[in-house]
């Protein structure tokens, strides 16, 4: 039997209350002086969600023990409380729990002597060589918060892959509601290619890359921007800007602040991910053509390798994949030319590398694509393109053309033995104009606020950069635009129906250019009505 406890933490600001970021460590404790041996539940961490809320089921206490809860909140004093929980009368709110003195298990005094409160706010957290969590206050003093379990990899419970990073991760991708963006645009990041090239074993989650950020800045938003989206796996790719800031300040080797900030941030994100039961994947810092950065990159990458191997963490070696073994610079074929970022070919190479490394770790699953042409759940009818011949404009039944049929096109059904049904193929010549087609999503199948998802397969030679997009009457919303050649790329994309929408479509278009793009097993589903949004 367990009892439910829930609560919410906020922080007062000049503009009102905002959600707190942090976690609660629940540990059983025994009354001092008891000589009997007591078997207690294991201690565990409860991470706040992006609203600052939590809910947990815990064992009720007995006459000889109580729950000790340590509150670790970013930018706030660390506090410890002890509670006695009866086995009846729940559920309980955290703020209503009566505190007890752990020595006597009786009601605590108004200001219990056992409350361990920091004298100033905590500015950083790191794990020392003995496995203790060390909190650093603003006045420079530290608090040993006790033993932290060695990071262990939780089992991967799904296929959703998220990433946090800087501009190398962000590239030209945009996330709706994130970093000031209105609509999703999945274009040419390594995260996009990893999912497209995984054979359906990886499903795209959030790209939480923000240009110019250091590891410290990423750690501060890791909970809200990544873990709150409930990914199965989270890749951390950081360090380029840590190194860059140190060099800009005149350093040729990492200063103590750079090293401590980088290591502490990595450790913090690993701890948060493990507490949220998310498999965390670390990554080496990619190469850079500035010779005064090579020492710093190499030193931090060596630490990453040792930390990952010591603690049983998976590490992706982006540096080893892209660095010229002679110079330590980007290999010409993978760099963008600016000396810091991979080009589009480099992003695709990184994506294929990630897919190759992570796909074997994923649980067996079936890709999110339609599997039969009579799929009764898909909003898009005949998702395997078996519902009838194309019309004179190359349009399958149920679809419509959004502009005139341009010259220089050859549109047909083709087959691929690894794809169910037909694939709808568009072959364009250099003189062809853009080709826009759309499937109207019946209004009875969606409402404002519903979350829609599309999954399918795309094969393209990269010549006519094809786009798959959700659209309403005002224009394109979420869209996928892979820029490089793909063979059977499995894609997945979500879109919340915006306020004011009176019509919704699934669009496919091919811009100008010589190329071939084909689409198959296209399914559109209303996740909200299917109860699949959690």
Short mmCIF file of C-alpha atoms in Angstrom, two decimals:
data_model
loop_
_atom_site.label_atom_id
_atom_site.label_comp_id
_atom_site.label_asym_id
_atom_site.label_seq_id
_atom_site.Cartn_x
_atom_site.Cartn_y
_atom_site.Cartn_z
CA UNK A 1 0.00 0.00 0.00
CA UNK A 2 1.24 3.48 -0.88
CA UNK A 3 -0.04 7.01 -0.38
CA UNK A 4 0.06 9.78 -2.97
CA UNK A 5 1.82 13.09 -2.30
CA UNK A 6 1.74 15.94 -4.81
CA UNK A 7 2.90 19.52 -4.78
CA UNK A 8 4.12 22.52 -6.76
CA UNK A 9 7.14 24.80 -6.30
CA UNK A 10 7.41 28.32 -7.71
CA UNK A 11 9.84 31.21 -7.40
CA UNK A 12 8.79 34.80 -6.83
CA UNK A 13 10.02 37.26 -9.48
CA UNK A 14 9.29 40.89 -10.29
CA UNK A 15 6.70 39.80 -12.82
CA UNK A 16 5.06 37.07 -10.76
CA UNK A 17 5.62 33.42 -9.91
CA UNK A 18 7.61 31.15 -12.22
CA UNK A 19 8.09 27.39 -12.03
CA UNK A 20 11.00 26.22 -9.87
CA UNK A 21 13.64 23.92 -11.37
CA UNK A 22 15.03 21.08 -9.29
CA UNK A 23 14.23 17.82 -7.58
CA UNK A 24 13.31 16.27 -4.21
CA UNK A 25 15.40 13.48 -2.71
CA UNK A 26 13.23 11.16 -0.64
CA UNK A 27 15.12 9.03 1.88
CA UNK A 28 13.86 6.94 4.78
CA UNK A 29 15.37 7.69 8.18
CA UNK A 30 15.39 5.86 11.52
CA UNK A 31 14.72 7.29 14.96
CA UNK A 32 18.02 7.88 16.76
CA UNK A 33 18.63 5.34 19.54
CA UNK A 34 16.63 2.52 18.04
CA UNK A 35 18.58 -0.73 18.34
CA UNK A 36 16.38 -2.80 16.06
CA UNK A 37 17.15 -3.34 12.44
CA UNK A 38 14.56 -1.79 10.14
CA UNK A 39 14.12 -2.57 6.47
CA UNK A 40 13.14 0.58 4.60
CA UNK A 41 12.24 1.53 1.02
CA UNK A 42 15.13 2.65 -1.20
CA UNK A 43 15.82 6.37 -1.51
CA UNK A 44 15.01 8.05 -4.82
CA UNK A 45 14.81 11.43 -6.57
CA UNK A 46 11.61 13.10 -7.82
CA UNK A 47 12.22 15.72 -10.52
CA UNK A 48 9.85 18.69 -10.90
CA UNK A 49 8.11 18.99 -14.27
CA UNK A 50 8.12 22.17 -16.37
CA UNK A 51 5.35 23.69 -14.20
CA UNK A 52 7.29 23.05 -10.98
CA UNK A 53 4.90 20.23 -10.03
CA UNK A 54 5.38 16.64 -8.92
CA UNK A 55 3.34 13.66 -7.82
CA UNK A 56 4.71 10.55 -6.14
CA UNK A 57 3.42 7.42 -4.43
CA UNK A 58 5.37 6.47 -1.30
CA UNK A 59 5.07 3.96 1.50
CA UNK A 60 3.36 5.17 4.67
CA UNK A 61 5.69 5.53 7.65
CA UNK A 62 5.56 3.46 10.83
CA UNK A 63 6.29 4.08 14.50
CA UNK A 64 10.06 3.87 14.06
CA UNK A 65 10.88 5.82 10.86
CA UNK A 66 9.89 8.83 8.80
CA UNK A 67 10.60 10.28 5.36
CA UNK A 68 13.45 12.78 4.97
CA UNK A 69 13.02 15.03 1.93
CA UNK A 70 15.87 17.24 0.72
CA UNK A 71 14.80 20.04 -1.66
CA UNK A 72 17.44 20.85 -4.31
CA UNK A 73 16.26 23.88 -6.28
CA UNK A 74 18.34 25.85 -8.77
CA UNK A 75 19.17 29.28 -7.32
CA UNK A 76 17.50 28.53 -3.97
CA UNK A 77 18.68 27.42 -0.52
CA UNK A 78 18.84 23.66 -0.02
CA UNK A 79 16.45 22.59 2.72
CA UNK A 80 15.73 19.32 4.53
CA UNK A 81 12.37 18.27 6.01
CA UNK A 82 11.11 15.15 7.78
CA UNK A 83 7.53 13.92 7.47
CA UNK A 84 5.38 11.21 8.97
CA UNK A 85 2.80 9.81 6.52
CA UNK A 86 -0.25 7.88 7.75
CA UNK A 87 -1.55 5.00 5.70
CA UNK A 88 -5.03 6.50 5.39
CA UNK A 89 -6.57 9.87 4.68
CA UNK A 90 -4.64 10.52 1.45
CA UNK A 91 -3.92 11.73 -1.10
CA UNK A 92 -1.86 14.50 0.54
CA UNK A 93 -0.50 17.81 -0.68
CA UNK A 94 3.16 18.39 0.07
CA UNK A 95 2.51 21.75 1.75
CA UNK A 96 0.05 20.20 4.20
CA UNK A 97 2.40 17.53 5.52
CA UNK A 98 3.17 17.85 9.23
CA UNK A 99 6.89 17.90 9.99
CA UNK A 100 8.35 15.73 12.72
CA UNK A 101 11.60 15.64 14.64
CA UNK A 102 13.45 12.57 13.34
CA UNK A 103 14.87 11.89 16.81
CA UNK A 104 11.52 11.50 18.51
CA UNK A 105 9.07 11.28 15.56
CA UNK A 106 6.91 13.82 17.38
CA UNK A 107 5.75 17.16 16.01
CA UNK A 108 8.70 19.39 15.19
CA UNK A 109 9.28 22.74 16.85
CA UNK A 110 8.39 25.79 14.74
CA UNK A 111 12.06 26.10 13.80
CA UNK A 112 13.49 22.59 14.10
CA UNK A 113 17.17 22.39 14.93
CA UNK A 114 17.61 19.55 12.47
CA UNK A 115 16.63 21.64 9.42
CA UNK A 116 19.81 21.94 7.31
CA UNK A 117 19.50 25.14 5.33
CA UNK A 118 22.20 26.76 3.22
CA UNK A 119 23.18 30.31 4.24
CA UNK A 120 23.04 31.47 0.63
CA UNK A 121 21.80 30.24 -2.73
CA UNK A 122 23.44 27.34 -4.51
CA UNK A 123 25.22 28.38 -7.71
CA UNK A 124 26.53 25.02 -8.94
CA UNK A 125 26.60 21.32 -8.19
CA UNK A 126 29.25 18.70 -8.91
CA UNK A 127 30.18 15.21 -7.81
CA UNK A 128 33.58 14.83 -6.12
CA UNK A 129 35.98 11.92 -6.42
CA UNK A 130 34.29 10.08 -3.57
CA UNK A 131 30.85 10.26 -5.15
CA UNK A 132 29.52 13.07 -2.91
CA UNK A 133 27.28 15.79 -4.32
CA UNK A 134 29.02 19.11 -3.53
CA UNK A 135 26.90 22.27 -3.68
CA UNK A 136 28.69 25.62 -4.04
CA UNK A 137 27.09 28.72 -2.52
CA UNK A 138 27.35 32.29 -3.76
CA UNK A 139 29.76 33.13 -0.94
CA UNK A 140 32.18 30.45 -2.17
CA UNK A 141 31.54 27.98 0.63
CA UNK A 142 30.41 24.45 -0.15
CA UNK A 143 27.92 21.97 1.28
CA UNK A 144 28.43 18.22 1.07
CA UNK A 145 24.97 16.94 0.24
CA UNK A 146 25.97 13.33 0.65
CA UNK A 147 26.66 10.29 -1.41
CA UNK A 148 25.35 10.22 -4.94
CA UNK A 149 24.79 6.92 -6.66
CA UNK A 150 27.17 6.20 -9.51
CA UNK A 151 25.35 7.15 -12.72
CA UNK A 152 23.77 4.09 -14.24
CA UNK A 153 21.97 3.84 -17.53
CA UNK A 154 18.21 3.35 -17.13
CA UNK A 155 16.63 0.97 -19.63
CA UNK A 156 15.45 2.63 -22.84
CA UNK A 157 11.67 2.57 -22.71
CA UNK A 158 10.85 4.00 -26.13
CA UNK A 159 12.13 5.41 -29.42
CA UNK A 160 11.89 9.18 -28.82
CA UNK A 161 15.28 10.87 -29.35
CA UNK A 162 15.93 14.42 -28.09
CA UNK A 163 19.06 16.55 -28.19
CA UNK A 164 20.49 19.58 -26.41
CA UNK A 165 23.38 21.59 -27.76
CA UNK A 166 24.57 24.78 -29.43
CA UNK A 167 24.44 25.90 -33.08
CA UNK A 168 26.00 22.60 -34.23
CA UNK A 169 22.81 20.92 -33.02
CA UNK A 170 20.35 23.72 -33.79
CA UNK A 171 21.54 24.34 -37.40
CA UNK A 172 18.49 25.46 -39.38
CA UNK A 173 15.94 23.57 -37.30
CA UNK A 174 13.18 25.40 -35.43
CA UNK A 175 10.83 24.15 -32.73
CA UNK A 176 7.34 25.59 -32.22
CA UNK A 177 7.02 27.31 -28.86
CA UNK A 178 10.75 26.94 -28.22
CA UNK A 179 13.41 29.65 -28.42
CA UNK A 180 10.87 32.16 -29.74
CA UNK A 181 9.83 30.08 -32.77
CA UNK A 182 6.26 29.78 -34.07
CA UNK A 183 6.37 26.62 -36.20
CA UNK A 184 8.43 23.46 -36.45
CA UNK A 185 10.98 23.24 -39.25
CA UNK A 186 12.96 20.03 -39.50
CA UNK A 187 15.61 20.56 -42.12
CA UNK A 188 19.23 19.48 -41.94
CA UNK A 189 20.37 18.83 -38.36
CA UNK A 190 22.17 15.65 -37.39
CA UNK A 191 19.12 14.88 -35.20
CA UNK A 192 16.84 14.93 -38.26
CA UNK A 193 19.15 12.67 -40.25
CA UNK A 194 19.68 10.29 -37.33
CA UNK A 195 15.95 9.62 -37.17
CA UNK A 196 15.47 9.53 -40.95
CA UNK A 197 18.36 7.08 -41.39
CA UNK A 198 17.58 4.79 -38.44
CA UNK A 199 15.20 2.49 -40.26
CA UNK A 200 12.41 3.66 -37.99
CA UNK A 201 14.10 2.73 -34.70
CA UNK A 202 14.50 6.40 -33.66
CA UNK A 203 11.56 8.82 -33.47
CA UNK A 204 12.38 12.52 -33.49
CA UNK A 205 11.93 14.44 -30.25
CA UNK A 206 12.85 18.03 -29.48
CA UNK A 207 15.93 19.74 -30.88
CA UNK A 208 16.89 21.95 -27.92
CA UNK A 209 19.94 23.49 -29.57
CA UNK A 210 20.55 27.22 -29.02
CA UNK A 211 23.37 28.95 -30.86
CA UNK A 212 26.20 30.34 -28.73
CA UNK A 213 25.41 28.48 -25.53
CA UNK A 214 27.89 26.88 -23.15
CA UNK A 215 27.44 23.71 -21.13
CA UNK A 216 26.54 25.76 -18.03
CA UNK A 217 23.67 27.45 -19.88
CA UNK A 218 22.46 24.10 -21.21
CA UNK A 219 22.49 22.52 -17.76
CA UNK A 220 20.32 25.35 -16.42
CA UNK A 221 17.56 24.60 -18.95
CA UNK A 222 17.99 20.84 -19.39
CA UNK A 223 15.03 19.97 -17.17
CA UNK A 224 12.57 22.42 -18.72
CA UNK A 225 13.64 22.18 -22.36
CA UNK A 226 14.48 18.49 -22.69
CA UNK A 227 13.41 16.24 -19.82
CA UNK A 228 9.95 17.82 -19.56
CA UNK A 229 9.23 16.56 -23.11
CA UNK A 230 9.65 12.98 -21.83
CA UNK A 231 12.17 11.62 -24.34
CA UNK A 232 13.42 8.06 -24.21
CA UNK A 233 16.99 9.12 -25.02
CA UNK A 234 18.70 12.53 -24.73
CA UNK A 235 21.98 13.34 -26.51
CA UNK A 236 24.17 16.10 -24.99
CA UNK A 237 26.53 17.82 -27.44
CA UNK A 238 28.28 20.79 -25.87
CA UNK A 239 31.70 22.35 -25.28
CA UNK A 240 32.40 24.31 -28.45
CA UNK A 241 31.42 27.60 -26.81
CA UNK A 242 33.05 26.71 -23.47
CA UNK A 243 36.32 26.41 -25.38
CA UNK A 244 35.61 29.50 -27.47
CA UNK A 245 34.96 31.71 -24.45
CA UNK A 246 38.12 30.53 -22.75
CA UNK A 247 40.20 31.27 -25.86
CA UNK A 248 38.55 34.68 -26.27
CA UNK A 249 39.60 35.47 -22.71
CA UNK A 250 43.20 34.73 -23.64
CA UNK A 251 43.55 31.14 -22.52
CA UNK A 252 45.53 28.58 -24.49
CA UNK A 253 44.75 25.76 -22.07
CA UNK A 254 41.54 25.31 -20.06
CA UNK A 255 41.42 27.45 -16.95
CA UNK A 256 40.03 25.99 -13.73
CA UNK A 257 36.69 27.76 -14.18
CA UNK A 258 36.19 26.34 -17.68
CA UNK A 259 37.02 22.80 -16.57
CA UNK A 260 34.86 22.95 -13.44
CA UNK A 261 31.92 24.51 -15.26
CA UNK A 262 32.03 21.96 -18.06
CA UNK A 263 32.46 18.91 -15.81
CA UNK A 264 29.88 20.06 -13.28
CA UNK A 265 27.34 20.77 -16.03
CA UNK A 266 27.79 17.36 -17.61
CA UNK A 267 27.47 15.64 -14.23
CA UNK A 268 24.39 17.68 -13.36
CA UNK A 269 22.64 16.76 -16.61
CA UNK A 270 23.51 13.09 -16.18
CA UNK A 271 22.06 13.11 -12.66
CA UNK A 272 18.85 14.84 -13.80
CA UNK A 273 18.41 12.46 -16.73
CA UNK A 274 18.91 9.39 -14.55
CA UNK A 275 16.41 10.69 -12.01
CA UNK A 276 13.89 11.16 -14.84
CA UNK A 277 14.63 7.63 -16.16
CA UNK A 278 15.91 9.05 -19.46
CA UNK A 279 18.93 7.38 -21.11
CA UNK A 280 21.56 10.10 -21.51
CA UNK A 281 24.14 9.97 -24.30
CA UNK A 282 27.31 12.08 -24.09
CA UNK A 283 29.27 13.39 -27.08
CA UNK A 284 32.82 14.56 -27.69
CA UNK A 285 33.35 18.16 -28.78
CA UNK A 286 33.62 18.34 -32.60
CA UNK A 287 36.87 19.60 -34.19
CA UNK A 288 37.69 23.25 -34.83
CA UNK A 289 40.08 24.77 -37.35
CA UNK A 290 41.42 27.35 -34.88
CA UNK A 291 44.72 25.90 -33.68
CA UNK A 292 44.52 27.69 -30.31
CA UNK A 293 41.41 25.63 -29.49
CA UNK A 294 42.90 22.20 -30.14
CA UNK A 295 44.47 21.72 -26.69
CA UNK A 296 41.26 22.67 -24.89
CA UNK A 297 39.09 20.45 -27.07
CA UNK A 298 41.42 17.48 -26.63
CA UNK A 299 41.68 17.87 -22.85
CA UNK A 300 37.92 18.12 -22.32
CA UNK A 301 37.29 15.24 -24.73
CA UNK A 302 39.71 13.05 -22.77
CA UNK A 303 37.78 13.86 -19.59
CA UNK A 304 34.50 12.96 -21.34
CA UNK A 305 35.92 9.61 -22.42
CA UNK A 306 37.16 8.78 -18.93
CA UNK A 307 33.94 9.95 -17.25
CA UNK A 308 31.76 7.96 -19.64
CA UNK A 309 33.82 4.78 -19.42
CA UNK A 310 34.12 4.98 -15.62
CA UNK A 311 30.39 5.45 -15.13
CA UNK A 312 29.07 3.14 -17.84
CA UNK A 313 27.68 5.93 -20.04
CA UNK A 314 27.35 5.81 -23.82
CA UNK A 315 29.61 8.28 -25.65
CA UNK A 316 29.31 9.42 -29.28
CA UNK A 317 32.68 10.44 -30.75
CA UNK A 318 31.74 13.35 -33.02
CA UNK A 319 35.35 14.54 -32.94
CA UNK A 320 36.72 11.24 -34.18
CA UNK A 321 34.21 11.13 -37.02
CA UNK A 322 34.98 14.58 -38.42
CA UNK A 323 38.59 15.45 -37.52
CA UNK A 324 41.47 15.31 -39.98
CA UNK A 325 43.92 12.93 -38.25
CA UNK A 326 46.84 14.99 -39.59
CA UNK A 327 45.82 18.46 -38.41
CA UNK A 328 42.92 18.12 -35.96
CA UNK A 329 40.87 20.42 -38.21
CA UNK A 330 37.58 19.48 -39.85
CA UNK A 331 38.00 17.13 -42.77
CA UNK A 332 37.19 19.21 -45.85
CA UNK A 333 34.35 16.91 -46.84
CA UNK A 334 32.55 17.41 -43.51
CA UNK A 335 33.17 21.06 -42.56
CA UNK A 336 31.05 24.05 -43.57
CA UNK A 337 34.06 26.22 -44.35
CA UNK A 338 33.82 28.42 -41.25
CA UNK A 339 36.09 26.12 -39.22
CA UNK A 340 33.53 25.55 -36.45
CA UNK A 341 30.39 23.98 -37.90
CA UNK A 342 29.79 20.88 -39.98
CA UNK A 343 28.31 21.47 -43.43
CA UNK A 344 25.14 19.77 -44.64
CA UNK A 345 27.17 16.71 -45.67
CA UNK A 346 28.76 16.70 -42.22
CA UNK A 347 25.38 16.92 -40.52
CA UNK A 348 24.16 13.96 -42.56
CA UNK A 349 27.32 12.01 -41.73
CA UNK A 350 26.83 12.75 -38.02
CA UNK A 351 23.21 11.63 -38.34
CA UNK A 352 24.12 8.34 -39.95
CA UNK A 353 26.77 7.80 -37.26
CA UNK A 354 24.25 8.46 -34.46
CA UNK A 355 21.71 6.14 -36.10
CA UNK A 356 24.29 3.38 -36.43
CA UNK A 357 25.37 3.72 -32.80
CA UNK A 358 21.99 4.18 -31.12
CA UNK A 359 19.68 1.96 -33.19
CA UNK A 360 21.11 -1.28 -31.72
CA UNK A 361 20.46 0.08 -28.22
CA UNK A 362 16.78 0.75 -28.88
CA UNK A 363 14.05 -1.71 -27.92
CA UNK A 364 12.39 -3.60 -30.76
CA UNK A 365 9.62 -1.44 -32.17
CA UNK A 366 7.62 -0.86 -35.32
CA UNK A 367 8.08 2.45 -37.20
CA UNK A 368 5.31 5.03 -36.95
CA UNK A 369 3.95 4.51 -40.47
CA UNK A 370 0.68 3.29 -41.97
CA UNK A 371 0.68 -0.44 -42.58
CA UNK A 372 -2.44 -1.06 -44.65
CA UNK A 373 -4.38 0.94 -47.21
CA UNK A 374 -7.66 0.52 -45.31
CA UNK A 375 -6.22 1.96 -42.07
CA UNK A 376 -9.41 3.07 -40.23
CA UNK A 377 -7.56 5.41 -37.86
CA UNK A 378 -5.49 7.44 -40.33
CA UNK A 379 -7.12 10.74 -41.31
CA UNK A 380 -5.36 10.44 -44.66
CA UNK A 381 -7.21 7.83 -46.71
CA UNK A 382 -5.40 5.22 -48.82
CA UNK A 383 -2.08 5.83 -47.04
CA UNK A 384 -0.36 3.12 -49.12
CA UNK A 385 -1.52 4.72 -52.40
CA UNK A 386 -3.56 1.68 -53.44
CA UNK A 387 -6.87 3.52 -53.81
CA UNK A 388 -6.79 4.10 -57.56
CA UNK A 389 -4.82 5.51 -60.46
CA UNK A 390 -3.29 8.97 -60.58
CA UNK A 391 -5.30 11.59 -62.46
CA UNK A 392 -3.95 13.67 -65.33
CA UNK A 393 -2.09 15.97 -62.96
CA UNK A 394 -0.39 13.10 -61.14
CA UNK A 395 -2.68 13.33 -58.10
CA UNK A 396 -3.75 10.26 -56.09
CA UNK A 397 -7.43 9.89 -55.10
CA UNK A 398 -8.37 12.25 -52.26
CA UNK A 399 -5.51 14.67 -52.95
CA UNK A 400 -5.74 17.99 -54.77
CA UNK A 401 -3.31 20.25 -56.55
CA UNK A 402 -2.57 23.58 -54.90
CA UNK A 403 -1.21 25.14 -58.09
CA UNK A 404 -1.24 24.38 -61.78
CA UNK A 405 0.49 21.24 -63.05
CA UNK A 406 3.95 22.42 -64.15
CA UNK A 407 5.77 21.20 -67.20
CA UNK A 408 8.93 19.14 -66.86
CA UNK A 409 7.41 16.65 -64.38
CA UNK A 410 6.93 12.90 -64.48
CA UNK A 411 4.64 11.68 -61.69
CA UNK A 412 3.97 7.98 -61.17
CA UNK A 413 3.52 5.13 -58.75
CA UNK A 414 6.64 3.03 -58.13
CA UNK A 415 7.26 0.04 -55.90
CA UNK A 416 9.97 -0.77 -53.38
CA UNK A 417 10.07 -4.28 -51.95
CA UNK A 418 10.82 -2.83 -48.49
CA UNK A 419 7.86 -0.39 -48.56
CA UNK A 420 4.22 -1.42 -48.26
CA UNK A 421 1.97 -0.63 -51.22
CA UNK A 422 2.99 1.97 -53.79
CA UNK A 423 5.30 4.93 -53.47
CA UNK A 424 4.15 8.18 -55.07
CA UNK A 425 7.13 9.49 -57.04
CA UNK A 426 7.78 12.96 -58.47
CA UNK A 427 10.60 13.32 -61.00
CA UNK A 428 11.40 16.88 -62.02
CA UNK A 429 13.57 18.42 -64.70
CA UNK A 430 15.72 21.51 -64.26
CA UNK A 431 13.07 23.64 -65.97
CA UNK A 432 10.18 22.38 -63.84
CA UNK A 433 8.27 24.80 -61.63
CA UNK A 434 7.45 23.92 -58.02
CA UNK A 435 4.78 21.23 -57.61
CA UNK A 436 2.35 21.67 -54.70
CA UNK A 437 -0.23 19.06 -53.73
CA UNK A 438 -2.29 18.69 -50.58
CA UNK A 439 -4.68 16.35 -48.79
CA UNK A 440 -7.53 18.19 -46.99
CA UNK A 441 -7.94 16.81 -43.47
CA UNK A 442 -11.72 16.60 -42.81
CA UNK A 443 -12.78 19.07 -40.13
CA UNK A 444 -14.72 16.34 -38.30
CA UNK A 445 -11.41 14.59 -37.66
CA UNK A 446 -9.74 17.41 -35.67
CA UNK A 447 -10.36 20.37 -33.36
CA UNK A 448 -8.29 23.37 -32.35
CA UNK A 449 -5.74 22.22 -29.79
CA UNK A 450 -5.59 18.62 -30.99
CA UNK A 451 -2.13 17.15 -31.56
CA UNK A 452 -1.74 15.59 -35.01
CA UNK A 453 1.10 13.38 -36.17
CA UNK A 454 2.29 12.25 -39.58
CA UNK A 455 4.62 9.35 -40.22
CA UNK A 456 5.91 7.96 -43.48
CA UNK A 457 8.82 7.02 -45.71
CA UNK A 458 10.71 9.26 -48.13
CA UNK A 459 13.27 8.31 -50.77
CA UNK A 460 15.03 11.17 -52.57
CA UNK A 461 18.20 11.79 -54.51
CA UNK A 462 18.37 15.29 -53.03
CA UNK A 463 17.97 17.05 -56.37
CA UNK A 464 14.50 18.48 -55.74
CA UNK A 465 14.40 19.16 -52.01
CA UNK A 466 10.98 17.75 -51.18
CA UNK A 467 8.91 19.09 -48.29
CA UNK A 468 6.22 17.38 -46.20
CA UNK A 469 4.19 19.87 -44.17
CA UNK A 470 1.08 20.44 -42.11
CA UNK A 471 -0.75 23.58 -43.23
CA UNK A 472 -3.85 25.52 -42.29
CA UNK A 473 -5.67 28.25 -44.21
CA UNK A 474 -2.95 30.76 -43.25
CA UNK A 475 0.04 28.78 -44.55
CA UNK A 476 2.60 26.11 -43.70
CA UNK A 477 3.05 24.95 -40.10
CA UNK A 478 5.35 22.07 -39.15
CA UNK A 479 7.43 20.88 -42.08
CA UNK A 480 10.22 18.46 -42.90
CA UNK A 481 12.73 19.41 -45.61
CA UNK A 482 15.66 17.00 -45.85
CA UNK A 483 18.37 18.48 -48.07
CA UNK A 484 20.40 15.34 -48.83
CA UNK A 485 19.80 12.04 -50.59
CA UNK A 486 17.93 9.39 -48.58
CA UNK A 487 16.85 5.83 -49.21
CA UNK A 488 13.74 4.91 -47.23
CA UNK A 489 14.04 7.68 -44.66
CA UNK A 490 11.49 7.15 -41.89
CA UNK A 491 10.04 10.45 -40.69
CA UNK A 492 7.72 11.53 -37.89
CA UNK A 493 6.35 15.00 -37.17
CA UNK A 494 3.73 16.47 -34.83
CA UNK A 495 1.57 19.59 -35.04
CA UNK A 496 -0.91 21.09 -32.58
CA UNK A 497 -3.85 22.56 -34.47
CA UNK A 498 -3.45 26.34 -33.96
CA UNK A 499 -6.14 28.64 -32.64
CA UNK A 500 -8.24 30.10 -35.45
CA UNK A 501 -7.72 27.15 -37.81
CA UNK A 502 -10.68 26.59 -40.12
CA UNK A 503 -8.96 24.10 -42.44
CA UNK A 504 -6.00 21.74 -42.16
CA UNK A 505 -3.98 19.99 -44.85
CA UNK A 506 -1.06 17.66 -45.34
CA UNK A 507 1.10 19.20 -48.06
CA UNK A 508 3.80 17.73 -50.27
CA UNK A 509 5.81 19.92 -52.59
CA UNK A 510 8.93 19.65 -54.69
CA UNK A 511 10.76 22.91 -55.52
CA UNK A 512 12.56 23.57 -58.76
CA UNK A 513 15.54 21.42 -59.70
CA UNK A 514 16.43 18.11 -61.27
CA UNK A 515 15.61 15.29 -58.90
CA UNK A 516 13.44 12.41 -57.78
CA UNK A 517 11.44 12.15 -54.56
CA UNK A 518 9.05 9.37 -53.57
CA UNK A 519 6.70 9.00 -50.59
CA UNK A 520 5.11 5.91 -49.05
CA UNK A 521 3.11 4.56 -46.10
CA UNK A 522 1.88 8.06 -45.19
CA UNK A 523 -0.36 8.05 -42.14
CA UNK A 524 -1.90 11.07 -40.37
CA UNK A 525 -3.27 10.49 -36.88
CA UNK A 526 -5.04 12.57 -34.24
CA UNK A 527 -3.02 11.70 -31.14
CA UNK A 528 -5.36 13.65 -28.85
CA UNK A 529 -8.47 11.72 -29.83
CA UNK A 530 -6.55 8.46 -29.71
CA UNK A 531 -5.36 9.21 -26.16
CA UNK A 532 -1.70 9.11 -27.21
CA UNK A 533 -0.45 12.51 -26.08
CA UNK A 534 1.12 11.52 -22.73
#
